[in-house]
């Protein structure tokens, strides 16, 4: 059959519905191959998607970027919330380090599985049996809301952040990097080891800067609050015990019975009879000391012959709600009043001198601290003391060089502020080394406080003062309010700032995402 006739036959067969078995088999094979290729393509795509999802999950991108909290329309990722959560939690541990065991908090276990015991509930003002995690999260949300709305208020007020904010931020980030390198790891890995798997250097830096900016504005807001003399006097009159001071002498006679040891060296606690006898003897001693004082012997001399008696002379006692405080601050108390007061196992022989207002002026100074470098010897090594003296002398020389540099320049308070930010080893460097409202009550090292409170001091005075911390380049700023007025103003400011911060948090619209919150804590 010719080729043309064969072609014509196939066309006629196709038109009539006839299919060549060989051709049909070939067609089905090709269709099967096409389906198989398509199936493998789909499987390949799904496998690739699964791999990508797995990699994304393992990289914590989802957990870091998932929205966890929304405050007044502003969204926060799980990583950002974790920054504040860890801040609140660690601050709580630091502030309550002595009470953690009493609070029943296990720092090695998840807070989500722990509940607040009766002691913690009473101390914190929360419900017994509530979750520790919820307690920390409530405070986390409050802190985030406060910072968010505080920064908004700063922007509306046109507040310009001082240079110290940026300087503190840069130093903090550099310290973080140095610590990570010293630990043999990257910054991100170090943060994740210490603050959770969602933390990154970017998130940490971003939220740290926001926190520092808020603190700066809050401090500026507090400093901006002023009060009239009438307002200060009214606040004092409402609670004079808080601001008055007392001068008195006293002797403490111990009435505690001493424990003994048995033949095996075990401690034996005193019996009730022994404890009662010890207290009775202490009372007799206290009465004897008071009688000697009333007969003309000084209180210190009267107490000197009794090994269980200790003499004290206090010129600036403050009020406390107890046997001693209530006796000293009784409105009927007169100079020269005496008494024997029972406090627990002890007896106090008290001599009242006066109740008064501390009206000496507070002062403010700026300083640049130069700390001695670390030595190579331990305290047990020969030559340790000599090395320490050399290091202290070197710090002193450096402080004197800084003072000389300041004097050779503009020699102004502004130039001192700049040097403090550049060269001081003290945390006050970020506010130009400023220490405000120094008074006789201030808990500063004696050499520092004595220089600042020298009555001959005048604005602009400078010097180098040594202390247990190193050498201080000092700059005297000036005097402020009398001590008692400064104390009243401090209380008023504290109350008003608390009201302000509460207003930042009140009525905030807060929502939490169940998915995002899985990665917090």
Coordinates of C-alpha atoms in Angstrom, one line a residue:
X1 CA 0.0 0.0 0.0
X2 CA 1.4 3.3 -1.0
X3 CA 2.2 5.9 1.7
X4 CA -0.6 8.2 0.5
X5 CA -3.2 5.5 0.7
X6 CA -2.0 4.4 4.2
X7 CA -2.3 8.0 5.5
X8 CA -5.8 8.2 3.9
X9 CA -6.8 5.0 5.7
X10 CA -5.7 6.2 9.1
X11 CA -7.6 9.4 8.7
X12 CA -10.8 7.5 7.8
X13 CA -10.3 5.2 10.8
X14 CA -9.8 8.1 13.2
X15 CA -12.9 9.8 11.8
X16 CA -14.9 6.6 12.4
X17 CA -13.7 6.2 16.0
X18 CA -11.2 3.5 15.4
X19 CA -7.9 3.7 17.5
X20 CA -4.7 1.9 16.6
X21 CA -3.8 -0.4 19.6
X22 CA -0.2 0.4 19.3
X23 CA -0.8 4.1 19.2
X24 CA -3.1 4.0 22.1
X25 CA -0.5 2.1 24.2
X26 CA 2.1 4.7 23.3
X27 CA -0.3 7.5 24.2
X28 CA -1.1 6.1 27.6
X29 CA 2.6 5.6 28.4
X30 CA 3.2 9.3 27.7
X31 CA 0.3 10.3 29.8
X32 CA 1.5 8.2 32.7
X33 CA 5.0 9.7 32.4
X34 CA 3.5 13.2 32.4
X35 CA 1.4 12.4 35.6
X36 CA 4.4 11.0 37.3
X37 CA 6.6 14.0 36.5
X38 CA 3.9 16.3 37.7
X39 CA 3.5 14.3 41.0
X40 CA 7.2 14.3 41.6
X41 CA 7.3 18.1 40.9
X42 CA 4.6 18.7 43.5
X43 CA 6.3 16.4 46.1
X44 CA 9.6 18.3 45.4
X45 CA 8.0 21.7 45.9
X46 CA 6.3 20.5 49.1
X47 CA 9.6 19.1 50.4
X48 CA 11.4 22.3 49.6
X49 CA 8.7 24.3 51.4
X50 CA 9.0 22.0 54.4
X51 CA 12.8 22.5 54.5
X52 CA 12.4 26.2 54.3
X53 CA 9.8 26.3 57.1
X54 CA 12.0 24.1 59.2
X55 CA 15.0 26.3 58.7
X56 CA 12.9 29.4 59.5
X57 CA 11.6 27.8 62.6
X58 CA 15.0 26.7 63.8
X59 CA 16.3 30.2 63.2
X60 CA 13.6 31.6 65.5
X61 CA 12.5 34.1 62.8
X62 CA 8.8 33.2 63.5
X63 CA 9.1 33.3 67.3
X64 CA 11.1 36.6 67.1
X65 CA 8.8 38.4 64.7
X66 CA 5.4 37.1 65.9
X67 CA 3.3 39.8 67.4
X68 CA 2.9 39.1 71.1
X69 CA 1.5 42.4 72.6
X70 CA -0.3 45.4 71.1
X71 CA -0.5 48.6 73.2
X72 CA -2.7 51.4 72.0
X73 CA -2.2 50.2 68.4
X74 CA 1.6 49.8 68.6
X75 CA 2.6 46.2 68.0
X76 CA 5.5 44.4 69.9
X77 CA 7.1 41.2 68.8
X78 CA 7.8 38.3 71.1
X79 CA 11.5 39.3 71.1
X80 CA 10.7 42.9 72.1
X81 CA 8.4 41.8 74.9
X82 CA 11.1 39.4 76.1
X83 CA 13.5 42.3 76.5
X84 CA 11.1 43.9 79.1
X85 CA 10.1 40.6 80.6
X86 CA 13.7 39.7 81.3
X87 CA 14.4 43.2 82.6
X88 CA 11.4 43.0 85.1
X89 CA 12.3 39.5 86.2
X90 CA 16.0 40.2 86.7
X91 CA 15.3 43.4 88.5
X92 CA 12.9 41.6 90.8
X93 CA 15.6 39.0 91.6
X94 CA 18.2 41.6 92.3
X95 CA 15.9 43.7 94.6
X96 CA 14.7 40.7 96.5
X97 CA 17.8 38.6 96.6
X98 CA 17.6 38.1 100.3
X99 CA 14.0 37.0 100.3
X100 CA 13.8 34.7 97.2
X101 CA 13.7 31.5 99.3
X102 CA 11.0 32.9 101.6
X103 CA 8.9 33.9 98.5
X104 CA 9.0 30.3 97.3
X105 CA 10.4 31.3 93.9
X106 CA 12.5 28.6 92.1
X107 CA 14.8 30.5 89.7
X108 CA 15.8 27.2 88.0
X109 CA 12.2 26.4 86.9
X110 CA 9.8 28.0 84.5
X111 CA 7.6 30.7 86.2
X112 CA 4.6 29.4 84.2
X113 CA 4.5 26.4 86.5
X114 CA 5.0 28.2 89.8
X115 CA 2.4 29.9 92.0
X116 CA 2.7 32.7 94.6
X117 CA 2.8 31.5 98.2
X118 CA 1.3 33.2 101.2
X119 CA 4.4 35.2 102.1
X120 CA 4.9 36.5 98.6
X121 CA 1.2 37.3 98.2
X122 CA 1.3 39.4 101.4
X123 CA 4.5 41.2 100.4
X124 CA 3.5 41.9 96.8
X125 CA -0.2 42.5 97.3
X126 CA -1.3 39.8 94.9
X127 CA -3.6 36.7 95.3
X128 CA -2.1 33.6 96.8
X129 CA -1.9 30.8 94.3
X130 CA -1.7 33.2 91.3
X131 CA 1.0 32.6 88.7
X132 CA 4.4 34.0 89.1
X133 CA 4.5 34.3 85.3
X134 CA 1.4 36.4 85.3
X135 CA 2.8 38.6 88.0
X136 CA 6.0 39.3 86.0
X137 CA 4.0 39.8 82.8
X138 CA 1.6 42.3 84.4
X139 CA 4.6 44.3 85.4
X140 CA 6.2 43.9 82.0
X141 CA 3.1 45.3 80.3
X142 CA 3.1 48.2 82.7
X143 CA 6.7 49.0 82.0
X144 CA 6.2 48.8 78.3
X145 CA 3.1 51.0 78.4
X146 CA 4.9 53.5 80.6
X147 CA 7.9 53.8 78.3
X148 CA 5.8 53.9 75.2
X149 CA 3.6 56.7 76.4
X150 CA 6.5 58.5 78.2
X151 CA 8.4 58.7 75.0
X152 CA 5.3 60.0 73.3
X153 CA 5.0 62.7 76.0
X154 CA 8.7 63.6 75.5
X155 CA 8.1 64.0 71.8
X156 CA 5.0 66.2 72.3
X157 CA 7.0 68.3 74.8
X158 CA 9.8 68.8 72.3
X159 CA 12.3 67.2 74.8
X160 CA 15.9 67.0 73.5
X161 CA 17.8 64.1 74.9
X162 CA 21.1 65.0 76.4
X163 CA 24.4 63.7 75.0
X164 CA 24.7 61.4 78.0
X165 CA 21.9 59.2 76.7
X166 CA 23.7 58.3 73.5
X167 CA 27.0 58.0 75.3
X168 CA 25.5 55.5 77.8
X169 CA 23.8 53.6 75.0
X170 CA 27.1 53.2 73.1
X171 CA 29.1 52.2 76.2
X172 CA 26.4 49.7 77.1
X173 CA 26.5 48.1 73.6
X174 CA 30.3 48.1 73.6
X175 CA 30.3 46.4 77.0
X176 CA 27.9 43.8 75.7
X177 CA 30.2 43.1 72.7
X178 CA 33.3 42.9 75.0
X179 CA 31.5 40.5 77.3
X180 CA 30.4 38.3 74.4
X181 CA 33.9 38.2 73.0
X182 CA 35.3 37.4 76.4
X183 CA 32.9 34.5 76.6
X184 CA 34.1 33.2 73.3
X185 CA 30.8 33.7 71.4
X186 CA 28.9 36.2 69.3
X187 CA 26.7 38.9 70.7
X188 CA 23.5 37.2 69.4
X189 CA 24.4 33.9 70.9
X190 CA 25.4 35.5 74.2
X191 CA 22.1 37.3 74.3
X192 CA 20.1 34.2 73.5
X193 CA 22.0 32.2 76.2
X194 CA 21.1 34.9 78.8
X195 CA 17.8 36.5 77.7
X196 CA 16.1 33.7 75.7
X197 CA 16.2 32.3 72.1
X198 CA 14.3 35.2 70.6
X199 CA 16.8 38.0 71.6
X200 CA 19.0 39.6 69.0
X201 CA 21.5 42.5 69.2
X202 CA 19.2 44.6 67.1
X203 CA 16.2 44.2 69.4
X204 CA 18.3 44.5 72.5
X205 CA 19.9 47.8 71.3
X206 CA 16.6 49.2 70.1
X207 CA 14.8 48.6 73.4
X208 CA 17.8 49.6 75.5
X209 CA 17.9 53.0 73.8
X210 CA 14.1 53.5 74.3
X211 CA 14.6 52.7 78.0
X212 CA 17.4 55.1 78.4
X213 CA 15.5 57.8 76.6
X214 CA 12.5 57.3 78.9
X215 CA 14.6 57.4 82.0
X216 CA 16.2 60.7 80.9
X217 CA 12.8 62.3 80.2
X218 CA 11.3 61.0 83.5
X219 CA 14.3 62.4 85.4
X220 CA 13.9 65.8 83.6
X221 CA 10.2 65.8 84.4
X222 CA 10.9 65.2 88.1
X223 CA 13.5 67.9 88.2
X224 CA 11.0 70.3 86.6
X225 CA 8.5 70.0 89.5
X226 CA 8.7 73.0 91.8
X227 CA 6.9 73.8 95.1
X228 CA 6.2 77.0 97.0
X229 CA 7.4 77.5 100.6
X230 CA 3.7 77.2 101.7
X231 CA 3.3 73.8 99.9
X232 CA 6.6 72.6 101.5
X233 CA 5.5 73.8 105.0
X234 CA 2.0 72.2 104.6
X235 CA 3.6 68.9 103.7
X236 CA 5.9 69.1 106.7
X237 CA 3.1 69.9 109.0
X238 CA 1.1 66.9 107.8
X239 CA 3.9 64.5 108.8
X240 CA 6.6 66.1 111.0
X241 CA 8.0 62.8 112.3
X242 CA 9.2 61.9 108.8
X243 CA 11.4 65.0 108.6
X244 CA 12.5 65.7 112.2
X245 CA 15.7 64.4 113.6
X246 CA 16.6 63.4 117.2
X247 CA 19.8 63.7 119.2
X248 CA 20.1 61.1 122.0
X249 CA 22.4 58.8 123.9
X250 CA 21.7 55.2 124.8
X251 CA 23.1 52.0 126.1
X252 CA 22.0 48.6 124.9
X253 CA 22.2 45.9 127.5
X254 CA 21.9 42.4 126.0
X255 CA 19.4 40.1 127.8
X256 CA 19.9 37.1 125.5
X257 CA 21.0 33.9 127.4
X258 CA 24.1 32.4 125.9
X259 CA 24.0 28.9 124.4
X260 CA 26.4 26.2 125.7
X261 CA 28.0 23.1 124.3
X262 CA 27.7 19.5 125.6
X263 CA 30.5 17.0 126.1
X264 CA 30.4 16.1 122.4
X265 CA 30.7 19.7 121.3
X266 CA 27.0 20.1 120.2
X267 CA 25.3 23.4 120.8
X268 CA 22.7 23.4 123.6
X269 CA 20.1 26.1 123.5
X270 CA 19.3 27.9 126.8
X271 CA 16.2 26.8 128.7
X272 CA 13.3 29.1 129.3
X273 CA 14.4 29.5 132.9
X274 CA 17.9 30.5 131.7
X275 CA 16.5 33.0 129.2
X276 CA 14.3 34.5 131.8
X277 CA 17.2 34.8 134.3
X278 CA 19.3 36.5 131.6
X279 CA 16.6 39.1 130.9
X280 CA 16.2 39.8 134.5
X281 CA 19.9 40.4 135.0
X282 CA 19.9 42.7 131.9
X283 CA 17.1 44.7 133.4
X284 CA 18.9 45.0 136.7
X285 CA 22.1 46.2 134.8
X286 CA 20.1 48.8 132.8
X287 CA 18.5 50.2 136.0
X288 CA 21.9 50.4 137.6
X289 CA 23.4 52.2 134.6
X290 CA 20.5 54.7 134.6
X291 CA 20.9 55.3 138.3
X292 CA 24.6 56.0 137.9
X293 CA 23.8 58.5 135.1
X294 CA 21.2 60.3 137.2
X295 CA 23.8 60.6 140.0
X296 CA 26.1 62.5 137.7
X297 CA 28.2 59.8 135.9
X298 CA 28.3 60.1 132.2
X299 CA 26.2 57.5 130.3
X300 CA 29.3 56.2 128.5
X301 CA 31.2 55.8 131.8
X302 CA 28.3 54.2 133.5
X303 CA 28.1 51.5 130.8
X304 CA 31.8 50.9 130.6
X305 CA 32.0 48.3 133.4
X306 CA 29.3 46.0 132.1
X307 CA 30.5 43.6 129.4
X308 CA 27.0 43.1 128.1
X309 CA 26.4 46.9 127.7
X310 CA 27.2 48.9 124.6
X311 CA 27.2 52.7 124.5
X312 CA 26.0 54.8 121.5
X313 CA 25.8 58.5 120.8
X314 CA 23.5 59.4 117.9
X315 CA 23.0 63.0 116.8
X316 CA 20.7 62.5 113.8
X317 CA 18.3 59.7 114.4
X318 CA 15.2 59.4 112.2
X319 CA 11.8 58.1 113.1
X320 CA 10.8 54.5 113.1
X321 CA 7.5 53.0 114.2
X322 CA 8.6 51.0 117.2
X323 CA 9.3 51.2 120.9
X324 CA 12.4 53.4 120.5
X325 CA 10.9 55.6 117.8
X326 CA 7.7 56.3 119.5
X327 CA 9.4 57.1 122.8
X328 CA 11.9 59.5 121.1
X329 CA 9.2 61.2 119.0
X330 CA 6.5 61.5 121.7
X331 CA 5.3 65.1 121.5
X332 CA 5.7 65.4 125.3
X333 CA 9.3 64.5 125.2
X334 CA 11.7 67.0 126.9
X335 CA 15.4 67.5 126.8
X336 CA 17.0 65.3 129.6
X337 CA 14.2 62.7 129.7
X338 CA 15.5 59.2 130.5
X339 CA 14.0 55.7 130.6
X340 CA 14.8 52.0 130.4
X341 CA 13.0 50.6 127.3
X342 CA 12.5 46.9 126.6
X343 CA 13.0 45.8 123.0
X344 CA 12.9 42.0 122.4
X345 CA 15.7 40.4 124.5
X346 CA 17.5 43.8 125.1
X347 CA 17.1 46.8 127.4
X348 CA 17.9 50.3 126.2
X349 CA 19.0 53.0 128.7
X350 CA 17.8 56.1 126.8
X351 CA 18.7 59.8 127.3
X352 CA 16.9 62.3 125.1
X353 CA 18.6 65.5 124.1
X354 CA 16.6 67.3 121.4
X355 CA 14.3 67.0 118.4
X356 CA 15.0 69.3 115.6
X357 CA 15.0 70.1 111.9
X358 CA 18.3 69.8 110.0
X359 CA 18.5 73.2 108.4
X360 CA 22.0 73.1 107.0
X361 CA 22.1 73.5 103.2
X362 CA 22.4 70.6 100.8
X363 CA 25.1 70.9 98.1
X364 CA 25.7 69.6 94.6
X365 CA 29.1 68.7 93.1
X366 CA 30.4 67.1 89.9
X367 CA 33.2 64.6 90.0
X368 CA 35.4 62.5 87.7
X369 CA 36.4 59.2 89.2
X370 CA 39.7 57.6 88.3
X371 CA 39.9 54.0 89.6
X372 CA 43.2 52.3 90.1
X373 CA 44.0 49.6 87.6
X374 CA 43.9 46.0 88.6
X375 CA 47.1 44.6 90.1
X376 CA 48.9 41.4 89.3
X377 CA 49.2 40.2 93.0
X378 CA 46.7 38.8 95.4
X379 CA 46.3 39.9 99.0
X380 CA 48.4 36.8 100.1
X381 CA 51.3 37.6 97.8
X382 CA 54.4 39.3 99.0
X383 CA 54.5 42.9 97.8
X384 CA 50.8 43.2 97.5
X385 CA 50.5 46.3 99.6
X386 CA 53.3 48.0 97.8
X387 CA 51.7 47.3 94.4
X388 CA 48.4 48.6 95.6
X389 CA 50.0 51.8 96.8
X390 CA 51.7 52.3 93.4
X391 CA 48.4 51.7 91.6
X392 CA 46.6 54.2 93.9
X393 CA 49.4 56.7 93.3
X394 CA 49.1 56.3 89.5
X395 CA 45.3 56.9 89.7
X396 CA 46.0 60.0 91.8
X397 CA 48.5 61.3 89.2
X398 CA 46.0 60.7 86.4
X399 CA 43.3 62.6 88.3
X400 CA 45.7 65.5 88.8
X401 CA 46.4 65.5 85.1
X402 CA 42.7 65.6 84.2
X403 CA 42.3 68.6 86.6
X404 CA 45.3 70.3 85.0
X405 CA 43.8 69.7 81.5
X406 CA 40.5 71.3 82.7
X407 CA 42.3 74.3 84.1
X408 CA 44.3 74.7 80.9
X409 CA 41.1 74.8 78.8
X410 CA 37.9 76.8 79.2
X411 CA 37.7 75.9 82.9
X412 CA 33.9 76.1 83.0
X413 CA 31.3 73.8 84.3
X414 CA 30.3 72.8 80.8
X415 CA 33.9 71.8 80.0
X416 CA 34.0 69.8 83.2
X417 CA 30.8 68.0 82.2
X418 CA 32.5 67.1 78.9
X419 CA 35.6 65.7 80.6
X420 CA 33.5 63.7 83.0
X421 CA 31.6 62.0 80.2
X422 CA 34.9 61.2 78.5
X423 CA 37.1 60.2 81.4
X424 CA 35.1 59.2 84.5
X425 CA 34.8 55.6 85.7
X426 CA 31.7 56.4 87.7
X427 CA 28.1 55.8 86.4
X428 CA 27.4 59.5 87.1
X429 CA 29.5 60.3 84.0
X430 CA 26.4 60.3 81.8
X431 CA 25.0 63.3 83.8
X432 CA 28.3 65.1 83.8
X433 CA 29.4 63.5 87.1
X434 CA 26.6 65.3 89.0
X435 CA 25.8 64.3 92.6
X436 CA 22.9 66.4 94.0
X437 CA 21.4 67.2 97.4
X438 CA 24.4 66.0 99.4
X439 CA 23.8 66.4 103.1
X440 CA 25.0 65.1 106.5
X441 CA 22.6 62.2 106.0
X442 CA 24.1 61.2 102.6
X443 CA 25.6 57.7 102.4
X444 CA 28.8 58.8 100.6
X445 CA 32.4 58.0 101.6
X446 CA 33.6 60.4 104.3
X447 CA 36.4 62.0 102.3
X448 CA 34.0 62.8 99.4
X449 CA 31.2 64.1 101.7
X450 CA 33.6 66.1 103.9
X451 CA 35.0 68.0 100.9
X452 CA 31.6 68.7 99.5
X453 CA 30.1 69.9 102.9
X454 CA 33.1 72.1 103.8
X455 CA 31.5 75.4 104.9
X456 CA 34.2 77.4 103.1
X457 CA 33.3 75.8 99.8
X458 CA 32.2 78.1 97.0
X459 CA 30.9 77.6 93.4
X460 CA 33.7 76.6 91.0
X461 CA 36.0 75.2 93.6
X462 CA 38.0 72.2 92.4
X463 CA 40.4 69.6 94.0
X464 CA 41.4 66.0 93.9
X465 CA 40.1 63.8 96.7
X466 CA 41.0 60.2 97.4
X467 CA 38.6 57.6 98.6
X468 CA 38.3 53.8 98.8
X469 CA 37.0 53.9 95.1
X470 CA 40.0 55.8 93.7
X471 CA 40.7 59.5 93.1
X472 CA 38.0 62.0 92.4
X473 CA 38.4 65.2 90.5
X474 CA 35.9 67.5 92.3
X475 CA 34.0 70.5 91.1
X476 CA 31.7 72.3 93.5
X477 CA 28.4 73.4 91.8
X478 CA 26.7 75.2 94.7
X479 CA 24.3 75.0 97.6
X480 CA 20.6 74.0 97.5
X481 CA 17.7 73.8 99.9
X482 CA 18.1 73.1 103.6
X483 CA 18.2 69.4 104.3
X484 CA 14.7 69.2 105.8
X485 CA 13.2 71.2 102.9
X486 CA 15.0 69.1 100.3
X487 CA 13.7 66.0 102.0
X488 CA 10.1 67.3 101.8
X489 CA 10.5 68.3 98.2
X490 CA 11.9 64.8 97.4
X491 CA 8.8 63.2 98.9
X492 CA 6.5 65.6 97.0
X493 CA 8.3 64.9 93.7
X494 CA 8.2 61.2 94.3
X495 CA 4.4 61.2 94.9
X496 CA 3.8 63.4 91.8
X497 CA 6.0 61.4 89.6
X498 CA 4.2 58.2 90.7
X499 CA 0.9 59.9 89.8
X500 CA 2.4 60.8 86.4
X501 CA 3.7 57.4 85.6
X502 CA 0.4 55.9 86.7
X503 CA -1.4 58.2 84.3
X504 CA 0.9 56.9 81.5
X505 CA -0.4 53.4 82.1
X506 CA -4.1 54.0 83.0
X507 CA -6.7 53.4 80.3
X508 CA -4.2 51.9 77.9
X509 CA -5.7 49.5 75.3
X510 CA -3.6 46.3 75.7
X511 CA -4.1 43.0 73.9
X512 CA -2.0 39.8 73.8
X513 CA -1.7 37.3 71.0
X514 CA -1.8 33.7 72.2
X515 CA 0.6 32.6 69.5
X516 CA 3.2 35.3 70.0
X517 CA 3.0 35.0 73.8
X518 CA 4.1 31.3 73.5
X519 CA 7.6 32.6 72.9
X520 CA 7.7 35.0 75.9
X521 CA 9.2 34.0 79.2

